């Protein structure tokens, strides 16, 4: 009998909640489903774990949550009594089972003597990061699957600095998880018992207030039009209170909420995907914008760490890409600081290796260094902490193309609340000049060149899909591509081997952590990156070009995409 069968039979005989039991009985004759649900424990990676809700070791449920919480508790215990008393802050979004999983996490941590602080209501992931720092907690957990579809949830872990837990700490937790013999034997207790022993503490308003006070420090200018009409949608998620309060505190008086999407609902009934990167997520916001004449539309994902923005034009609303918005924010922040003589000599911009190069060009214009990191905001947070300690550089802005931005480091993860306020101020500032954000973007393109980027994804479901995706990356390593779209490949950056292979055959080292990513840099400054997703069963293909005009850049981009996808098919 296989391990898969052993796990399945154990789950069948255990007394589990009825909704899980029904799932288990429904697949009794479905070997494929049984294998997919039980061939492994849900992987605990560098950001914790994320997966589909349901019964099984490879699903998100109360038992896999308890397993993750137990591993975290063991890690904290090894760090001593002070670590246990500093405790863990737990937040959650509006997804199905999010609050239930938060309570399960607290009950496992609490029974093992770890102090727990739990948000009473759903709040953004960045507010969790802030709360960990504000309370000097030892760690943080947020129950969220970010912008994933409704059938997903996750368990994301933060360290005492408010950033996602370091790889070494994660590895320690993984080792603790591997030691668990029986997932159903993990100790837990009741919420009532934890309250009696004062091991758990609800919290909300004090953290909200402290967070909002820090947000007020984001103001760059006051000579702006606070009456511009703005539409905001939380996409049924946790961002509503924080963003609404922040905009009001900033002074904006004409903010319109998308009522249909202000309802916290884990089914996300008005959107196919609760992702502000998707145009469909703005359908209701556009309707509200047309009714109110809004200058900008703002939308946050369910845990409010990503922000999408649309700008009014004479032809309707146009969505900005993550790269475009990042460049606009960077330009706005640097110019405002320069006006106030507040631009430090050692300023630094952090961006990821798959983010547009336009930001680096803008930063250079202001004498600001750009430091590239691997994809994932944890790497940006890691660099912030490094320079905080060394004082070598002063953090000015960090962003990634996937709608993640950070303006000030009192949070150590991407923060859509921060950015919503800055974008509103930025739009209001340009409004006083009779300009929109698109006008400001065109000014950047005219000055620095037209940068165009694109992202394609390919799904690789199940065990066979994962093998196929790994084979694709391996084939690209073993069979070197010398030219793409009539352009020579000047450098192939392999982040798994930490080597850059140059056209002349020479090799240089890459001083970043290992990751299964390849990047091709072409002679005309175009580039391609291939990266398996860390949270979804897909491989992502990133493309970037630059040209003198928009039409030239778009043509080059289309050629680049077509040529590369044909080459690997």
Coordinates of C-alpha atoms in Angstrom, one line a residue:
X1 CA 0.0 0.0 0.0
X2 CA 1.4 3.4 -0.9
X3 CA 1.9 6.5 1.3
X4 CA -1.0 8.1 -0.6
X5 CA -3.3 5.3 0.3
X6 CA -2.1 5.3 3.9
X7 CA -2.9 9.0 4.2
X8 CA -6.3 8.7 2.6
X9 CA -7.4 5.8 4.7
X10 CA -6.2 7.6 7.9
X11 CA -8.2 10.7 7.0
X12 CA -11.3 8.5 6.2
X13 CA -11.3 6.9 9.6
X14 CA -10.6 10.0 11.6
X15 CA -13.5 12.2 13.0
X16 CA -13.2 15.2 10.8
X17 CA -15.8 18.0 10.1
X18 CA -18.7 16.8 7.9
X19 CA -17.7 19.1 5.0
X20 CA -14.3 17.4 4.8
X21 CA -15.7 13.9 5.3
X22 CA -18.1 14.5 2.4
X23 CA -15.2 15.4 0.1
X24 CA -13.2 12.3 1.2
X25 CA -16.1 10.0 0.5
X26 CA -16.9 11.6 -2.8
X27 CA -13.4 10.6 -4.2
X28 CA -13.3 7.0 -2.9
X29 CA -13.1 5.7 -6.5
X30 CA -11.1 8.6 -8.0
X31 CA -7.5 7.6 -7.9
X32 CA -6.3 10.8 -9.6
X33 CA -8.1 13.0 -7.0
X34 CA -6.8 10.9 -4.1
X35 CA -3.2 11.1 -5.4
X36 CA -3.4 14.9 -5.9
X37 CA -4.8 15.5 -2.4
X38 CA -2.4 13.1 -0.6
X39 CA 0.8 12.7 -2.6
X40 CA 2.5 15.3 -0.4
X41 CA 2.0 17.7 2.5
X42 CA 1.2 21.2 1.2
X43 CA 4.6 22.7 0.6
X44 CA 5.9 25.2 3.2
X45 CA 8.0 27.6 1.2
X46 CA 9.7 31.0 1.7
X47 CA 6.4 32.8 2.2
X48 CA 4.7 30.0 4.2
X49 CA 2.1 27.9 2.3
X50 CA -0.8 28.5 -0.1
X51 CA -3.2 26.0 -1.7
X52 CA -6.7 25.0 -2.6
X53 CA -9.2 24.6 0.2
X54 CA -10.3 21.1 0.9
X55 CA -9.6 17.7 2.5
X56 CA -6.2 16.2 2.3
X57 CA -2.6 16.7 3.1
X58 CA -2.1 18.8 0.0
X59 CA -5.0 21.1 0.7
X60 CA -5.7 24.0 3.0
X61 CA -7.8 22.9 6.0
X62 CA -7.8 23.0 9.8
X63 CA -5.3 20.1 10.0
X64 CA -2.7 21.5 7.6
X65 CA -3.1 24.8 9.4
X66 CA -2.5 23.2 12.7
X67 CA 0.6 21.5 11.3
X68 CA 2.0 24.8 10.1
X69 CA 1.2 26.5 13.4
X70 CA 2.8 23.7 15.4
X71 CA 6.0 24.0 13.3
X72 CA 6.0 27.8 14.0
X73 CA 5.4 27.2 17.7
X74 CA 8.4 24.8 17.9
X75 CA 10.6 27.3 16.2
X76 CA 9.5 30.1 18.6
X77 CA 10.0 27.8 21.6
X78 CA 13.6 27.0 20.5
X79 CA 14.2 30.8 20.7
X80 CA 13.4 30.8 24.4
X81 CA 10.8 32.1 26.8
X82 CA 11.3 35.8 25.8
X83 CA 10.4 34.9 22.2
X84 CA 7.2 33.1 23.5
X85 CA 6.2 36.1 25.5
X86 CA 6.8 38.5 22.7
X87 CA 4.4 36.3 20.8
X88 CA 2.8 36.2 17.4
X89 CA 0.4 38.7 15.8
X90 CA -2.3 37.0 13.6
X91 CA -4.3 38.8 10.9
X92 CA -6.6 37.5 8.2
X93 CA -8.4 38.6 5.0
X94 CA -12.0 38.0 3.9
X95 CA -11.5 34.6 2.3
X96 CA -13.5 31.5 3.2
X97 CA -12.2 30.0 6.5
X98 CA -9.7 32.9 7.0
X99 CA -10.9 33.8 10.5
X100 CA -11.4 30.1 11.4
X101 CA -7.8 29.3 10.3
X102 CA -6.6 32.4 12.3
X103 CA -8.3 31.0 15.4
X104 CA -6.9 27.5 14.8
X105 CA -3.4 29.0 14.5
X106 CA -3.9 30.9 17.8
X107 CA -5.1 27.8 19.6
X108 CA -2.1 25.7 18.6
X109 CA 0.4 28.5 19.5
X110 CA -1.4 29.2 22.7
X111 CA -1.6 25.7 24.0
X112 CA 2.2 25.6 23.6
X113 CA 2.6 28.7 25.7
X114 CA 3.1 31.3 22.9
X115 CA 1.4 34.6 23.5
X116 CA -1.0 35.5 20.6
X117 CA -2.5 38.8 19.4
X118 CA -5.3 38.4 17.0
X119 CA -7.0 41.1 14.9
X120 CA -10.7 41.2 15.7
X121 CA -11.7 41.9 12.1
X122 CA -10.1 41.4 8.7
X123 CA -7.3 43.8 8.0
X124 CA -4.6 44.2 5.3
X125 CA -1.4 42.2 5.2
X126 CA 0.7 45.4 5.5
X127 CA -1.1 46.3 8.7
X128 CA -0.1 42.9 10.0
X129 CA 3.5 43.7 9.1
X130 CA 3.2 47.1 10.9
X131 CA 1.6 45.5 14.0
X132 CA 4.4 43.0 14.4
X133 CA 6.9 45.9 14.5
X134 CA 4.6 48.1 16.6
X135 CA 4.1 45.4 19.3
X136 CA 7.7 44.1 19.1
X137 CA 6.2 40.7 18.5
X138 CA 8.5 37.8 17.7
X139 CA 6.6 36.8 14.6
X140 CA 3.4 37.3 12.6
X141 CA 1.0 35.2 10.6
X142 CA -1.6 36.3 8.1
X143 CA -4.2 34.0 6.7
X144 CA -4.5 35.0 3.0
X145 CA -4.0 33.8 -0.5
X146 CA -3.6 37.4 -1.7
X147 CA -5.1 37.8 -5.2
X148 CA -5.6 34.0 -5.9
X149 CA -9.1 32.7 -6.9
X150 CA -11.7 32.1 -4.3
X151 CA -10.9 28.4 -3.8
X152 CA -7.4 29.2 -2.4
X153 CA -6.2 30.3 1.0
X154 CA -2.8 30.5 2.7
X155 CA -0.6 30.8 5.8
X156 CA 2.0 33.5 5.5
X157 CA 4.7 34.0 8.1
X158 CA 6.6 37.1 9.2
X159 CA 9.6 37.7 11.4
X160 CA 10.0 40.2 14.2
X161 CA 11.1 42.9 11.7
X162 CA 7.8 42.7 10.0
X163 CA 9.2 41.1 6.9
X164 CA 8.5 37.7 5.6
X165 CA 10.4 35.1 7.5
X166 CA 14.0 34.5 6.4
X167 CA 14.8 31.3 4.4
X168 CA 16.9 29.9 7.3
X169 CA 14.0 30.4 9.7
X170 CA 11.6 28.8 7.2
X171 CA 14.0 25.8 6.9
X172 CA 13.9 25.3 10.6
X173 CA 10.1 25.3 10.6
X174 CA 10.1 22.8 7.7
X175 CA 12.3 20.5 9.7
X176 CA 9.9 20.7 12.6
X177 CA 7.0 19.9 10.2
X178 CA 8.9 16.8 8.9
X179 CA 9.1 15.5 12.5
X180 CA 5.3 15.4 13.0
X181 CA 4.3 11.8 12.8
X182 CA 0.5 12.2 13.0
X183 CA -1.2 15.4 11.9
X184 CA -4.3 14.5 14.0
X185 CA -2.2 14.4 17.2
X186 CA -1.2 18.0 17.1
X187 CA -2.2 19.6 20.5
X188 CA -4.8 22.4 20.5
X189 CA -7.1 23.9 22.9
X190 CA -10.2 26.1 23.1
X191 CA -10.3 29.8 22.7
X192 CA -12.1 30.1 26.0
X193 CA -9.2 28.4 27.7
X194 CA -6.6 30.7 26.1
X195 CA -8.6 33.7 27.3
X196 CA -8.7 32.3 30.8
X197 CA -5.0 32.0 30.9
X198 CA -4.5 35.4 29.2
X199 CA -2.5 33.7 26.4
X200 CA -4.6 35.4 23.7
X201 CA -5.6 39.0 23.1
X202 CA -8.0 40.5 20.6
X203 CA -6.9 43.8 19.1
X204 CA -8.0 46.2 16.4
X205 CA -8.6 49.9 17.1
X206 CA -5.2 50.7 18.8
X207 CA -3.4 49.2 15.8
X208 CA -5.6 50.9 13.3
X209 CA -5.0 54.3 15.0
X210 CA -1.2 53.8 15.2
X211 CA -1.0 52.7 11.5
X212 CA -3.1 55.6 10.4
X213 CA -0.8 58.0 12.2
X214 CA 2.2 56.6 10.4
X215 CA 0.3 56.9 7.1
X216 CA -0.1 60.7 7.5
X217 CA 3.7 60.9 7.3
X218 CA 3.5 59.9 3.6
X219 CA 2.3 63.4 2.6
X220 CA 4.6 65.0 0.1
X221 CA 2.7 68.1 -0.9
X222 CA -0.2 70.1 0.4
X223 CA -0.8 72.4 -2.6
X224 CA -3.1 69.9 -4.3
X225 CA -6.7 69.6 -5.2
X226 CA -8.3 67.5 -2.4
X227 CA -11.7 67.7 -4.1
X228 CA -10.8 65.6 -7.1
X229 CA -13.3 62.7 -7.4
X230 CA -11.8 59.3 -6.6
X231 CA -13.4 55.8 -6.8
X232 CA -12.1 53.0 -4.6
X233 CA -12.9 49.3 -4.6
X234 CA -11.6 46.8 -2.0
X235 CA -12.8 43.9 -4.3
X236 CA -14.6 42.3 -1.3
X237 CA -11.4 42.3 0.6
X238 CA -9.8 43.6 3.8
X239 CA -8.6 47.0 2.5
X240 CA -11.9 49.0 2.9
X241 CA -11.4 50.5 6.4
X242 CA -7.7 51.2 6.1
X243 CA -7.9 52.9 2.7
X244 CA -11.1 54.8 3.4
X245 CA -9.8 56.1 6.7
X246 CA -6.4 57.0 5.2
X247 CA -7.9 59.0 2.3
X248 CA -10.2 60.9 4.7
X249 CA -7.3 61.7 7.0
X250 CA -5.2 62.9 4.1
X251 CA -8.0 65.4 3.4
X252 CA -9.8 63.9 0.3
X253 CA -13.4 64.9 0.4
X254 CA -14.8 63.3 -2.8
X255 CA -14.1 59.6 -2.4
X256 CA -16.7 57.1 -3.8
X257 CA -16.7 53.5 -2.7
X258 CA -17.9 50.7 -5.0
X259 CA -20.7 49.5 -2.8
X260 CA -21.2 46.1 -4.5
X261 CA -17.5 45.3 -3.8
X262 CA -17.4 46.8 -0.3
X263 CA -19.2 43.6 1.0
X264 CA -16.6 41.3 2.5
X265 CA -17.4 38.0 0.7
X266 CA -14.9 35.2 0.1
X267 CA -16.8 34.2 -3.0
X268 CA -15.7 37.5 -4.6
X269 CA -19.1 37.4 -6.5
X270 CA -18.6 40.4 -8.7
X271 CA -15.1 39.5 -10.2
X272 CA -13.8 36.4 -12.0
X273 CA -10.5 36.9 -10.0
X274 CA -10.0 39.3 -7.1
X275 CA -6.9 40.7 -8.7
X276 CA -6.4 44.4 -9.6
X277 CA -4.0 43.4 -12.3
X278 CA -7.0 42.1 -14.2
X279 CA -9.1 44.5 -16.3
X280 CA -12.3 42.7 -15.3
X281 CA -11.7 43.6 -11.7
X282 CA -12.4 47.3 -12.6
X283 CA -15.8 46.7 -14.3
X284 CA -17.8 48.0 -11.3
X285 CA -15.3 50.7 -10.5
X286 CA -15.6 52.0 -14.1
X287 CA -19.3 52.2 -13.8
X288 CA -18.9 54.2 -10.6
X289 CA -16.3 56.4 -12.2
X290 CA -18.7 57.1 -15.1
X291 CA -21.4 58.1 -12.6
X292 CA -19.1 60.4 -10.6
X293 CA -16.6 61.7 -13.1
X294 CA -13.7 60.2 -11.0
X295 CA -10.2 61.2 -12.1
X296 CA -8.8 57.9 -10.9
X297 CA -10.0 54.5 -9.9
X298 CA -8.2 52.6 -7.1
X299 CA -8.6 48.8 -6.4
X300 CA -6.9 46.6 -3.8
X301 CA -6.7 42.8 -3.8
X302 CA -8.3 40.8 -0.9
X303 CA -5.4 41.4 1.6
X304 CA -4.7 44.9 0.3
X305 CA -1.0 44.5 -0.5
X306 CA -1.5 45.1 -4.2
X307 CA -3.0 48.3 -5.8
X308 CA -4.3 48.7 -9.3
X309 CA -5.1 52.2 -10.8
X310 CA -7.1 53.4 -13.8
X311 CA -7.0 56.9 -15.1
X312 CA -9.8 58.9 -16.9
X313 CA -9.3 59.7 -20.6
X314 CA -11.6 61.1 -23.3
X315 CA -12.1 57.5 -24.4
X316 CA -12.9 56.0 -21.0
X317 CA -10.7 54.7 -18.3
X318 CA -7.2 53.3 -19.0
X319 CA -5.5 50.9 -16.6
X320 CA -1.9 51.6 -15.7
X321 CA 0.5 48.6 -15.5
X322 CA 2.5 47.9 -12.4
X323 CA 5.6 49.1 -14.2
X324 CA 4.0 52.3 -15.3
X325 CA 2.6 53.2 -11.8
X326 CA 5.9 52.3 -10.2
X327 CA 7.7 54.7 -12.5
X328 CA 5.2 57.5 -11.8
X329 CA 5.4 57.1 -8.0
X330 CA 9.1 57.1 -8.1
X331 CA 9.3 60.2 -10.2
X332 CA 6.8 62.0 -8.0
X333 CA 8.6 61.0 -4.7
X334 CA 12.0 62.0 -6.0
X335 CA 10.9 65.3 -7.4
X336 CA 9.0 66.2 -4.3
X337 CA 12.0 65.4 -2.1
X338 CA 14.3 67.4 -4.4
X339 CA 12.0 70.4 -4.1
X340 CA 12.3 70.3 -0.3
X341 CA 16.0 69.6 -0.4
X342 CA 15.3 66.3 1.3
X343 CA 16.8 64.0 -1.2
X344 CA 19.6 62.1 0.5
X345 CA 23.0 61.6 -1.1
X346 CA 22.9 57.9 -0.5
X347 CA 19.3 57.2 -1.6
X348 CA 18.4 53.8 -3.0
X349 CA 15.7 52.3 -5.1
X350 CA 14.8 48.6 -4.9
X351 CA 13.2 46.8 -7.7
X352 CA 13.0 43.2 -8.9
X353 CA 14.8 41.6 -11.8
X354 CA 11.6 41.3 -13.8
X355 CA 10.6 44.9 -13.3
X356 CA 10.9 47.6 -16.0
X357 CA 14.3 49.3 -16.4
X358 CA 12.5 52.7 -16.6
X359 CA 12.7 53.1 -12.8
X360 CA 16.4 52.6 -12.8
X361 CA 16.8 55.3 -15.5
X362 CA 14.6 57.8 -13.5
X363 CA 16.5 57.0 -10.3
X364 CA 19.9 57.7 -12.1
X365 CA 18.6 61.1 -13.1
X366 CA 18.3 62.0 -9.4
X367 CA 21.6 60.4 -8.4
X368 CA 19.8 57.5 -6.7
X369 CA 21.3 54.0 -7.0
X370 CA 19.1 51.1 -8.1
X371 CA 19.5 47.7 -6.5
X372 CA 17.8 44.7 -8.1
X373 CA 16.5 41.8 -6.1
X374 CA 14.8 38.5 -6.9
X375 CA 11.1 38.5 -7.4
X376 CA 9.2 38.6 -4.1
X377 CA 9.0 41.6 -1.7
X378 CA 10.7 39.6 1.0
X379 CA 14.0 40.3 -0.8
X380 CA 13.3 44.0 -0.9
X381 CA 12.5 44.0 2.8
X382 CA 15.7 42.1 3.4
X383 CA 17.7 44.8 1.7
X384 CA 15.9 47.5 3.6
X385 CA 16.9 45.8 6.9
X386 CA 20.5 45.4 5.7
X387 CA 20.9 49.1 4.9
X388 CA 19.0 50.2 8.0
X389 CA 21.6 48.4 10.0
X390 CA 24.7 49.5 8.0
X391 CA 23.4 53.0 7.2
X392 CA 25.1 52.6 3.9
X393 CA 22.0 53.6 1.9
X394 CA 18.7 55.4 2.6
X395 CA 15.6 53.6 1.4
X396 CA 13.4 55.8 -0.9
X397 CA 11.1 53.4 -2.7
X398 CA 10.7 49.8 -3.5
X399 CA 8.4 48.1 -6.1
X400 CA 7.8 45.1 -8.3
X401 CA 5.9 44.9 -11.6
X402 CA 3.1 42.8 -10.0
X403 CA 1.4 45.9 -8.4
X404 CA 3.5 45.8 -5.2
X405 CA 4.9 49.0 -3.8
X406 CA 6.4 50.4 -0.6
X407 CA 6.9 54.1 0.1
X408 CA 8.1 54.1 3.8
X409 CA 9.6 51.3 5.7
X410 CA 7.4 51.3 8.8
X411 CA 5.9 48.4 6.9
X412 CA 8.2 45.7 5.6
X413 CA 6.1 44.3 2.8
X414 CA 4.3 45.8 -0.2
X415 CA 1.5 48.1 1.0
X416 CA -1.4 49.0 -1.1
X417 CA -2.8 51.3 1.6
X418 CA 0.4 53.5 1.6
X419 CA 0.3 53.6 -2.2
X420 CA -3.4 54.4 -2.5
X421 CA -2.8 57.6 -0.5
X422 CA 0.3 58.6 -2.5
X423 CA -1.4 57.9 -5.8
X424 CA -4.4 60.0 -4.8
X425 CA -2.1 62.8 -3.8
X426 CA -0.1 62.5 -7.0
X427 CA -3.3 62.6 -9.1
X428 CA -4.5 65.6 -7.2
X429 CA -1.1 67.4 -7.7
X430 CA -1.2 66.8 -11.5
X431 CA -4.8 68.0 -11.5
X432 CA -3.7 71.4 -10.3
X433 CA -1.5 71.5 -13.5
X434 CA -4.5 70.4 -15.6
X435 CA -2.8 67.1 -16.2
X436 CA -3.6 63.4 -15.5
X437 CA -1.3 60.6 -14.5
X438 CA -1.3 59.6 -18.2
X439 CA 0.0 63.0 -19.1
X440 CA 2.8 62.6 -16.5
X441 CA 3.6 59.1 -17.9
X442 CA 3.9 60.4 -21.4
X443 CA 6.3 63.0 -20.2
X444 CA 8.5 60.3 -18.7
X445 CA 8.4 58.3 -22.0
X446 CA 9.2 61.4 -24.0
X447 CA 12.2 62.1 -21.8
X448 CA 13.6 58.6 -21.2
X449 CA 12.2 56.4 -24.1
X450 CA 9.2 54.3 -24.4
X451 CA 9.4 51.2 -22.2
X452 CA 7.0 48.5 -22.8
X453 CA 6.6 45.2 -20.9
X454 CA 4.4 42.1 -21.1
X455 CA 3.7 39.0 -19.1
X456 CA 2.5 35.6 -20.3
X457 CA 1.7 32.7 -18.1
X458 CA 1.5 29.0 -18.9
X459 CA -0.4 26.6 -16.5
X460 CA 1.3 23.4 -15.3
X461 CA -1.3 21.5 -13.2
X462 CA -0.6 18.5 -11.0
X463 CA 2.5 16.3 -10.7
X464 CA 3.0 15.9 -14.5
X465 CA 2.7 19.6 -15.0
X466 CA 5.4 20.3 -12.5
X467 CA 7.7 17.8 -14.2
X468 CA 7.0 19.4 -17.6
X469 CA 7.7 22.9 -16.2
X470 CA 11.0 21.8 -14.7
X471 CA 12.0 20.1 -18.0
X472 CA 11.3 23.4 -19.9
X473 CA 13.8 25.3 -17.7
X474 CA 16.3 22.5 -17.9
X475 CA 16.1 22.5 -21.7
X476 CA 16.7 26.2 -21.9
X477 CA 19.8 25.7 -19.8
X478 CA 21.2 22.8 -21.8
X479 CA 20.4 24.2 -25.3
X480 CA 21.6 27.8 -25.3
X481 CA 19.7 30.3 -27.4
X482 CA 22.0 32.7 -29.3
X483 CA 19.5 35.1 -30.9
X484 CA 15.8 36.0 -30.5
X485 CA 13.8 38.2 -32.9
X486 CA 16.9 39.0 -34.9
X487 CA 18.7 40.3 -31.8
X488 CA 21.8 38.7 -30.4
X489 CA 21.5 37.4 -26.8
X490 CA 24.3 39.3 -25.0
X491 CA 23.8 37.7 -21.6
X492 CA 22.0 34.8 -20.1
X493 CA 21.5 35.2 -16.3
X494 CA 20.9 31.9 -14.6
X495 CA 19.9 32.6 -11.0
X496 CA 19.9 28.9 -10.1
X497 CA 23.6 28.6 -10.8
X498 CA 24.2 32.2 -9.9
X499 CA 26.1 32.7 -13.1
X500 CA 25.8 35.2 -16.0
X501 CA 26.9 33.7 -19.3
X502 CA 28.1 36.4 -21.8
X503 CA 28.0 36.2 -25.5
X504 CA 31.8 35.7 -25.7
X505 CA 31.5 32.7 -23.4
X506 CA 32.8 34.4 -20.3
X507 CA 31.1 33.9 -17.0
X508 CA 30.5 36.3 -14.2
X509 CA 28.8 35.7 -10.8
X510 CA 25.4 36.8 -9.8
X511 CA 25.3 38.0 -6.2
X512 CA 21.8 37.1 -5.4
X513 CA 20.2 34.1 -3.7
X514 CA 19.6 31.0 -5.8
X515 CA 16.3 30.8 -7.6
X516 CA 15.1 28.8 -10.6
X517 CA 14.9 31.8 -12.9
X518 CA 16.5 32.5 -16.3
X519 CA 16.9 36.0 -17.9
X520 CA 18.0 36.7 -21.5
X521 CA 19.3 40.2 -22.2
X522 CA 19.5 41.2 -25.9
X523 CA 21.7 43.7 -27.7
X524 CA 18.9 46.3 -28.1
X525 CA 18.2 46.3 -24.3
X526 CA 15.2 44.0 -24.7
X527 CA 15.0 41.2 -22.2
X528 CA 13.1 38.0 -21.4
X529 CA 12.8 36.3 -18.0
X530 CA 11.3 32.9 -17.2
X531 CA 10.2 32.2 -13.7
X532 CA 8.1 29.3 -12.2
X533 CA 5.5 30.8 -9.9
X534 CA 6.1 30.2 -6.2
X535 CA 2.4 30.2 -5.3
X536 CA 0.6 28.9 -8.3
X537 CA 1.0 26.0 -10.8
X538 CA 2.2 28.2 -13.6
X539 CA 5.4 29.4 -15.3
X540 CA 5.7 33.1 -16.0
X541 CA 7.3 34.7 -19.0
X542 CA 8.3 38.3 -18.7
X543 CA 9.2 40.6 -21.7
X544 CA 10.6 44.1 -21.8
X545 CA 11.6 46.5 -24.7
X546 CA 12.5 50.1 -25.2
X547 CA 12.3 52.3 -28.3
X548 CA 12.0 55.9 -29.4
X549 CA 8.2 55.8 -30.0
X550 CA 5.3 53.9 -28.5
X551 CA 4.6 52.2 -31.8
X552 CA 8.1 51.0 -32.2
X553 CA 8.2 49.7 -28.6
X554 CA 5.0 47.8 -29.0
X555 CA 6.1 46.3 -32.3
X556 CA 9.3 45.2 -30.8
X557 CA 7.5 43.7 -27.9
X558 CA 5.1 41.7 -30.1
X559 CA 8.0 40.4 -32.2
X560 CA 9.9 39.4 -29.0
X561 CA 7.0 37.5 -27.5
X562 CA 6.1 35.7 -30.7
X563 CA 9.7 34.7 -31.4
X564 CA 10.5 33.4 -28.0
X565 CA 7.3 31.5 -27.4
X566 CA 7.7 29.8 -30.8
X567 CA 11.3 28.9 -30.0
X568 CA 10.3 27.1 -26.8
X569 CA 7.2 25.4 -28.1

